[in-house]
Amino acid sequence: MAQTMVSMTISKGITGLGLGPETDFAELCMEMKVPFVAAIAYDGWERDWPEESRKHYWDLLEKAEDVVFVCGRGYGPWKIPQRNKWIIGQAEALIAVWNERAGLVGECVKAAVGNGLRVKIIDPRWYGREGQQAA
């Protein structure tokens, strides 16, 4: 992912701060001294996560340049797609770790392409948990 960020000349990141690649992206932004915005689907997003993951999430929120709770408080099945629409509306490019199957990531990629964003897909089979593409 770091190589992709450099090749796309990322000057600011936007992440939904979900577990996995979204959190890894925020960490890479910090390592590369790229400011990032945490675009959170709803207040309470992390409520059911393991304690260690929640603490890490809160730490990342503190380090974000800005935090936006896109859909207010509490879960709703429409809130993650709405957050993705918000991100697409703010972004110039999209880096997605995606297996090319139907689902929320696929919908986000289609919306990004439809809005004329530059899109880079990272195959999850080659994605390392340290936020790097595996060799």
PDB file of N, CA and C in Angstrom, residues 28-95:
ATOM      1  N   LEU A  28      -0.084   4.182   7.826  1.00  0.00           N
ATOM      2  CA  LEU A  28       0.852   4.536   6.764  1.00  0.00           C
ATOM      3  C   LEU A  28       0.876   6.036   6.530  1.00  0.00           C
ATOM      4  N   CYS A  29      -0.277   6.666   6.579  1.00  0.00           N
ATOM      5  CA  CYS A  29      -0.309   8.129   6.444  1.00  0.00           C
ATOM      6  C   CYS A  29       0.588   8.772   7.507  1.00  0.00           C
ATOM      7  N   MET A  30       0.461   8.314   8.745  1.00  0.00           N
ATOM      8  CA  MET A  30       1.286   8.888   9.811  1.00  0.00           C
ATOM      9  C   MET A  30       2.770   8.628   9.555  1.00  0.00           C
ATOM     10  N   GLU A  31       3.125   7.407   9.164  1.00  0.00           N
ATOM     11  CA  GLU A  31       4.524   7.077   8.888  1.00  0.00           C
ATOM     12  C   GLU A  31       5.093   7.943   7.775  1.00  0.00           C
ATOM     13  N   MET A  32       4.256   8.240   6.776  1.00  0.00           N
ATOM     14  CA  MET A  32       4.699   9.006   5.613  1.00  0.00           C
ATOM     15  C   MET A  32       4.471  10.508   5.795  1.00  0.00           C
ATOM     16  N   LYS A  33       4.025  10.880   6.995  1.00  0.00           N
ATOM     17  CA  LYS A  33       3.746  12.285   7.316  1.00  0.00           C
ATOM     18  C   LYS A  33       2.728  12.913   6.362  1.00  0.00           C
ATOM     19  N   VAL A  34       1.704  12.127   6.057  1.00  0.00           N
ATOM     20  CA  VAL A  34       0.587  12.571   5.228  1.00  0.00           C
ATOM     21  C   VAL A  34      -0.613  12.738   6.155  1.00  0.00           C
ATOM     22  N   PRO A  35      -1.200  13.932   6.222  1.00  0.00           N
ATOM     23  CA  PRO A  35      -2.376  14.092   7.089  1.00  0.00           C
ATOM     24  C   PRO A  35      -3.537  13.230   6.604  1.00  0.00           C
ATOM     25  N   PHE A  36      -4.378  12.811   7.547  1.00  0.00           N
ATOM     26  CA  PHE A  36      -5.540  12.010   7.153  1.00  0.00           C
ATOM     27  C   PHE A  36      -6.785  12.471   7.896  1.00  0.00           C
ATOM     28  N   VAL A  37      -7.918  12.255   7.237  1.00  0.00           N
ATOM     29  CA  VAL A  37      -9.237  12.538   7.788  1.00  0.00           C
ATOM     30  C   VAL A  37      -9.879  11.200   8.134  1.00  0.00           C
ATOM     31  N   ALA A  38     -10.424  11.091   9.330  1.00  0.00           N
ATOM     32  CA  ALA A  38     -11.174   9.909   9.736  1.00  0.00           C
ATOM     33  C   ALA A  38     -12.646  10.172   9.424  1.00  0.00           C
ATOM     34  N   ALA A  39     -13.169   9.469   8.432  1.00  0.00           N
ATOM     35  CA  ALA A  39     -14.572   9.603   8.028  1.00  0.00           C
ATOM     36  C   ALA A  39     -15.314   8.407   8.615  1.00  0.00           C
ATOM     37  N   ILE A  40     -15.932   8.614   9.767  1.00  0.00           N
ATOM     38  CA  ILE A  40     -16.541   7.540  10.532  1.00  0.00           C
ATOM     39  C   ILE A  40     -18.019   7.436  10.176  1.00  0.00           C
ATOM     40  N   ALA A  41     -18.481   6.220   9.903  1.00  0.00           N
ATOM     41  CA  ALA A  41     -19.870   6.014   9.490  1.00  0.00           C
ATOM     42  C   ALA A  41     -20.851   6.550  10.538  1.00  0.00           C
ATOM     43  N   TYR A  42     -20.576   6.255  11.816  1.00  0.00           N
ATOM     44  CA  TYR A  42     -21.472   6.702  12.891  1.00  0.00           C
ATOM     45  C   TYR A  42     -20.719   6.664  14.213  1.00  0.00           C
ATOM     46  N   ASP A  43     -21.139   7.492  15.130  1.00  0.00           N
ATOM     47  CA  ASP A  43     -20.567   7.516  16.468  1.00  0.00           C
ATOM     48  C   ASP A  43     -20.937   6.201  17.164  1.00  0.00           C
ATOM     49  N   GLY A  44     -19.933   5.465  17.609  1.00  0.00           N
ATOM     50  CA  GLY A  44     -20.151   4.150  18.181  1.00  0.00           C
ATOM     51  C   GLY A  44     -19.698   3.034  17.257  1.00  0.00           C
ATOM     52  N   TRP A  45     -19.105   3.403  16.141  1.00  0.00           N
ATOM     53  CA  TRP A  45     -18.600   2.481  15.110  1.00  0.00           C
ATOM     54  C   TRP A  45     -17.774   1.343  15.708  1.00  0.00           C
ATOM     55  N   GLU A  46     -16.966   1.664  16.720  1.00  0.00           N
ATOM     56  CA  GLU A  46     -16.022   0.707  17.303  1.00  0.00           C
ATOM     57  C   GLU A  46     -16.586  -0.059  18.490  1.00  0.00           C
ATOM     58  N   ARG A  47     -17.806   0.175  18.861  1.00  0.00           N
ATOM     59  CA  ARG A  47     -18.398  -0.327  20.106  1.00  0.00           C
ATOM     60  C   ARG A  47     -18.244  -1.836  20.319  1.00  0.00           C
ATOM     61  N   ASP A  48     -18.386  -2.637  19.297  1.00  0.00           N
ATOM     62  CA  ASP A  48     -18.338  -4.091  19.451  1.00  0.00           C
ATOM     63  C   ASP A  48     -16.968  -4.700  19.154  1.00  0.00           C
ATOM     64  N   TRP A  49     -15.960  -3.871  18.985  1.00  0.00           N
ATOM     65  CA  TRP A  49     -14.615  -4.360  18.690  1.00  0.00           C
ATOM     66  C   TRP A  49     -13.922  -4.841  19.961  1.00  0.00           C
ATOM     67  N   PRO A  50     -12.878  -5.658  19.822  1.00  0.00           N
ATOM     68  CA  PRO A  50     -12.068  -6.032  20.985  1.00  0.00           C
ATOM     69  C   PRO A  50     -11.442  -4.779  21.622  1.00  0.00           C
ATOM     70  N   GLU A  51     -11.206  -4.833  22.905  1.00  0.00           N
ATOM     71  CA  GLU A  51     -10.707  -3.666  23.641  1.00  0.00           C
ATOM     72  C   GLU A  51      -9.429  -3.085  23.032  1.00  0.00           C
ATOM     73  N   GLU A  52      -8.486  -3.929  22.670  1.00  0.00           N
ATOM     74  CA  GLU A  52      -7.229  -3.440  22.094  1.00  0.00           C
ATOM     75  C   GLU A  52      -7.484  -2.679  20.790  1.00  0.00           C
ATOM     76  N   SER A  53      -8.387  -3.174  19.968  1.00  0.00           N
ATOM     77  CA  SER A  53      -8.731  -2.507  18.709  1.00  0.00           C
ATOM     78  C   SER A  53      -9.417  -1.171  18.968  1.00  0.00           C
ATOM     79  N   ARG A  54     -10.288  -1.129  19.979  1.00  0.00           N
ATOM     80  CA  ARG A  54     -10.953   0.139  20.322  1.00  0.00           C
ATOM     81  C   ARG A  54      -9.934   1.183  20.778  1.00  0.00           C
ATOM     82  N   LYS A  55      -8.974   0.781  21.610  1.00  0.00           N
ATOM     83  CA  LYS A  55      -7.949   1.724  22.080  1.00  0.00           C
ATOM     84  C   LYS A  55      -7.131   2.265  20.910  1.00  0.00           C
ATOM     85  N   HIS A  56      -6.779   1.378  19.995  1.00  0.00           N
ATOM     86  CA  HIS A  56      -6.008   1.801  18.825  1.00  0.00           C
ATOM     87  C   HIS A  56      -6.825   2.774  17.967  1.00  0.00           C
ATOM     88  N   TYR A  57      -8.099   2.481  17.796  1.00  0.00           N
ATOM     89  CA  TYR A  57      -9.006   3.355  17.047  1.00  0.00           C
ATOM     90  C   TYR A  57      -9.053   4.750  17.677  1.00  0.00           C
ATOM     91  N   TRP A  58      -9.229   4.808  18.988  1.00  0.00           N
ATOM     92  CA  TRP A  58      -9.289   6.103  19.673  1.00  0.00           C
ATOM     93  C   TRP A  58      -7.975   6.863  19.527  1.00  0.00           C
ATOM     94  N   ASP A  59      -6.857   6.141  19.566  1.00  0.00           N
ATOM     95  CA  ASP A  59      -5.556   6.767  19.367  1.00  0.00           C
ATOM     96  C   ASP A  59      -5.462   7.362  17.963  1.00  0.00           C
ATOM     97  N   LEU A  60      -5.922   6.624  16.966  1.00  0.00           N
ATOM     98  CA  LEU A  60      -5.897   7.130  15.597  1.00  0.00           C
ATOM     99  C   LEU A  60      -6.814   8.339  15.431  1.00  0.00           C
ATOM    100  N   LEU A  61      -7.966   8.322  16.093  1.00  0.00           N
ATOM    101  CA  LEU A  61      -8.858   9.488  16.026  1.00  0.00           C
ATOM    102  C   LEU A  61      -8.158  10.745  16.545  1.00  0.00           C
ATOM    103  N   GLU A  62      -7.408  10.592  17.619  1.00  0.00           N
ATOM    104  CA  GLU A  62      -6.682  11.735  18.185  1.00  0.00           C
ATOM    105  C   GLU A  62      -5.622  12.262  17.227  1.00  0.00           C
ATOM    106  N   LYS A  63      -5.070  11.392  16.397  1.00  0.00           N
ATOM    107  CA  LYS A  63      -3.989  11.782  15.489  1.00  0.00           C
ATOM    108  C   LYS A  63      -4.497  12.254  14.129  1.00  0.00           C
ATOM    109  N   ALA A  64      -5.772  12.072  13.864  1.00  0.00           N
ATOM    110  CA  ALA A  64      -6.346  12.504  12.592  1.00  0.00           C
ATOM    111  C   ALA A  64      -6.355  14.029  12.502  1.00  0.00           C
ATOM    112  N   GLU A  65      -6.167  14.536  11.295  1.00  0.00           N
ATOM    113  CA  GLU A  65      -6.261  15.978  11.075  1.00  0.00           C
ATOM    114  C   GLU A  65      -7.684  16.467  11.333  1.00  0.00           C
ATOM    115  N   ASP A  66      -8.640  15.617  10.976  1.00  0.00           N
ATOM    116  CA  ASP A  66     -10.054  15.949  11.183  1.00  0.00           C
ATOM    117  C   ASP A  66     -10.818  14.641  11.373  1.00  0.00           C
ATOM    118  N   VAL A  67     -11.897  14.697  12.126  1.00  0.00           N
ATOM    119  CA  VAL A  67     -12.772  13.542  12.333  1.00  0.00           C
ATOM    120  C   VAL A  67     -14.180  13.968  11.949  1.00  0.00           C
ATOM    121  N   VAL A  68     -14.788  13.205  11.047  1.00  0.00           N
ATOM    122  CA  VAL A  68     -16.148  13.490  10.586  1.00  0.00           C
ATOM    123  C   VAL A  68     -17.011  12.270  10.890  1.00  0.00           C
ATOM    124  N   PHE A  69     -18.057  12.457  11.687  1.00  0.00           N
ATOM    125  CA  PHE A  69     -19.055  11.404  11.905  1.00  0.00           C
ATOM    126  C   PHE A  69     -20.144  11.655  10.869  1.00  0.00           C
ATOM    127  N   VAL A  70     -20.085  10.902   9.791  1.00  0.00           N
ATOM    128  CA  VAL A  70     -20.899  11.171   8.614  1.00  0.00           C
ATOM    129  C   VAL A  70     -22.388  11.031   8.899  1.00  0.00           C
ATOM    130  N   CYS A  71     -22.790  10.050   9.705  1.00  0.00           N
ATOM    131  CA  CYS A  71     -24.209   9.740   9.877  1.00  0.00           C
ATOM    132  C   CYS A  71     -24.682   9.809  11.327  1.00  0.00           C
ATOM    133  N   GLY A  72     -24.045  10.577  12.163  1.00  0.00           N
ATOM    134  CA  GLY A  72     -24.534  10.726  13.531  1.00  0.00           C
ATOM    135  C   GLY A  72     -24.269   9.513  14.403  1.00  0.00           C
ATOM    136  N   ARG A  73     -25.200   9.225  15.316  1.00  0.00           N
ATOM    137  CA  ARG A  73     -25.009   8.222  16.354  1.00  0.00           C
ATOM    138  C   ARG A  73     -25.736   6.924  16.036  1.00  0.00           C
ATOM    139  N   GLY A  74     -25.131   5.806  16.402  1.00  0.00           N
ATOM    140  CA  GLY A  74     -25.799   4.504  16.328  1.00  0.00           C
ATOM    141  C   GLY A  74     -25.789   3.858  14.961  1.00  0.00           C
ATOM    142  N   TYR A  75     -25.816   2.532  14.966  1.00  0.00           N
ATOM    143  CA  TYR A  75     -25.764   1.732  13.746  1.00  0.00           C
ATOM    144  C   TYR A  75     -27.037   1.858  12.918  1.00  0.00           C
ATOM    145  N   GLY A  76     -26.862   1.793  11.627  1.00  0.00           N
ATOM    146  CA  GLY A  76     -27.937   1.662  10.656  1.00  0.00           C
ATOM    147  C   GLY A  76     -27.335   1.038   9.414  1.00  0.00           C
ATOM    148  N   PRO A  77     -28.004   0.099   8.762  1.00  0.00           N
ATOM    149  CA  PRO A  77     -27.402  -0.584   7.619  1.00  0.00           C
ATOM    150  C   PRO A  77     -27.064   0.343   6.456  1.00  0.00           C
ATOM    151  N   TRP A  78     -27.671   1.494   6.388  1.00  0.00           N
ATOM    152  CA  TRP A  78     -27.423   2.451   5.315  1.00  0.00           C
ATOM    153  C   TRP A  78     -26.226   3.348   5.599  1.00  0.00           C
ATOM    154  N   LYS A  79     -25.702   3.320   6.823  1.00  0.00           N
ATOM    155  CA  LYS A  79     -24.680   4.299   7.217  1.00  0.00           C
ATOM    156  C   LYS A  79     -23.297   4.053   6.611  1.00  0.00           C
ATOM    157  N   ILE A  80     -22.897   2.808   6.435  1.00  0.00           N
ATOM    158  CA  ILE A  80     -21.581   2.552   5.835  1.00  0.00           C
ATOM    159  C   ILE A  80     -21.601   2.942   4.348  1.00  0.00           C
ATOM    160  N   PRO A  81     -22.625   2.549   3.567  1.00  0.00           N
ATOM    161  CA  PRO A  81     -22.665   3.040   2.186  1.00  0.00           C
ATOM    162  C   PRO A  81     -22.715   4.571   2.101  1.00  0.00           C
ATOM    163  N   GLN A  82     -23.408   5.203   3.044  1.00  0.00           N
ATOM    164  CA  GLN A  82     -23.465   6.672   3.053  1.00  0.00           C
ATOM    165  C   GLN A  82     -22.091   7.265   3.340  1.00  0.00           C
ATOM    166  N   ARG A  83     -21.355   6.648   4.280  1.00  0.00           N
ATOM    167  CA  ARG A  83     -19.983   7.093   4.564  1.00  0.00           C
ATOM    168  C   ARG A  83     -19.115   6.952   3.320  1.00  0.00           C
ATOM    169  N   ASN A  84     -19.259   5.826   2.619  1.00  0.00           N
ATOM    170  CA  ASN A  84     -18.469   5.626   1.407  1.00  0.00           C
ATOM    171  C   ASN A  84     -18.775   6.687   0.358  1.00  0.00           C
ATOM    172  N   LYS A  85     -20.049   7.047   0.205  1.00  0.00           N
ATOM    173  CA  LYS A  85     -20.429   8.120  -0.729  1.00  0.00           C
ATOM    174  C   LYS A  85     -19.778   9.443  -0.323  1.00  0.00           C
ATOM    175  N   TRP A  86     -19.756   9.717   0.977  1.00  0.00           N
ATOM    176  CA  TRP A  86     -19.135  10.943   1.467  1.00  0.00           C
ATOM    177  C   TRP A  86     -17.649  10.946   1.125  1.00  0.00           C
ATOM    178  N   ILE A  87     -16.976   9.827   1.370  1.00  0.00           N
ATOM    179  CA  ILE A  87     -15.547   9.732   1.068  1.00  0.00           C
ATOM    180  C   ILE A  87     -15.307   9.972  -0.422  1.00  0.00           C
ATOM    181  N   ILE A  88     -16.084   9.311  -1.282  1.00  0.00           N
ATOM    182  CA  ILE A  88     -15.926   9.471  -2.731  1.00  0.00           C
ATOM    183  C   ILE A  88     -16.122  10.928  -3.134  1.00  0.00           C
ATOM    184  N   GLY A  89     -17.067  11.605  -2.501  1.00  0.00           N
ATOM    185  CA  GLY A  89     -17.313  13.011  -2.800  1.00  0.00           C
ATOM    186  C   GLY A  89     -16.178  13.940  -2.402  1.00  0.00           C
ATOM    187  N   GLN A  90     -15.342  13.511  -1.482  1.00  0.00           N
ATOM    188  CA  GLN A  90     -14.222  14.323  -1.008  1.00  0.00           C
ATOM    189  C   GLN A  90     -12.899  13.973  -1.686  1.00  0.00           C
ATOM    190  N   ALA A  91     -12.806  12.780  -2.248  1.00  0.00           N
ATOM    191  CA  ALA A  91     -11.528  12.228  -2.695  1.00  0.00           C
ATOM    192  C   ALA A  91     -11.189  12.596  -4.136  1.00  0.00           C
ATOM    193  N   GLU A  92      -9.901  12.491  -4.436  1.00  0.00           N
ATOM    194  CA  GLU A  92      -9.398  12.627  -5.802  1.00  0.00           C
ATOM    195  C   GLU A  92      -8.974  11.280  -6.360  1.00  0.00           C
ATOM    196  N   ALA A  93      -8.729  10.313  -5.465  1.00  0.00           N
ATOM    197  CA  ALA A  93      -8.290   8.976  -5.860  1.00  0.00           C
ATOM    198  C   ALA A  93      -8.757   7.993  -4.802  1.00  0.00           C
ATOM    199  N   LEU A  94      -8.752   6.703  -5.160  1.00  0.00           N
ATOM    200  CA  LEU A  94      -9.163   5.653  -4.232  1.00  0.00           C
ATOM    201  C   LEU A  94      -8.175   4.503  -4.305  1.00  0.00           C
ATOM    202  N   ILE A  95      -7.698   4.073  -3.137  1.00  0.00           N
ATOM    203  CA  ILE A  95      -6.918   2.843  -3.023  1.00  0.00           C
ATOM    204  C   ILE A  95      -7.828   1.862  -2.288  1.00  0.00           C
TER     205      ILE A  95
END
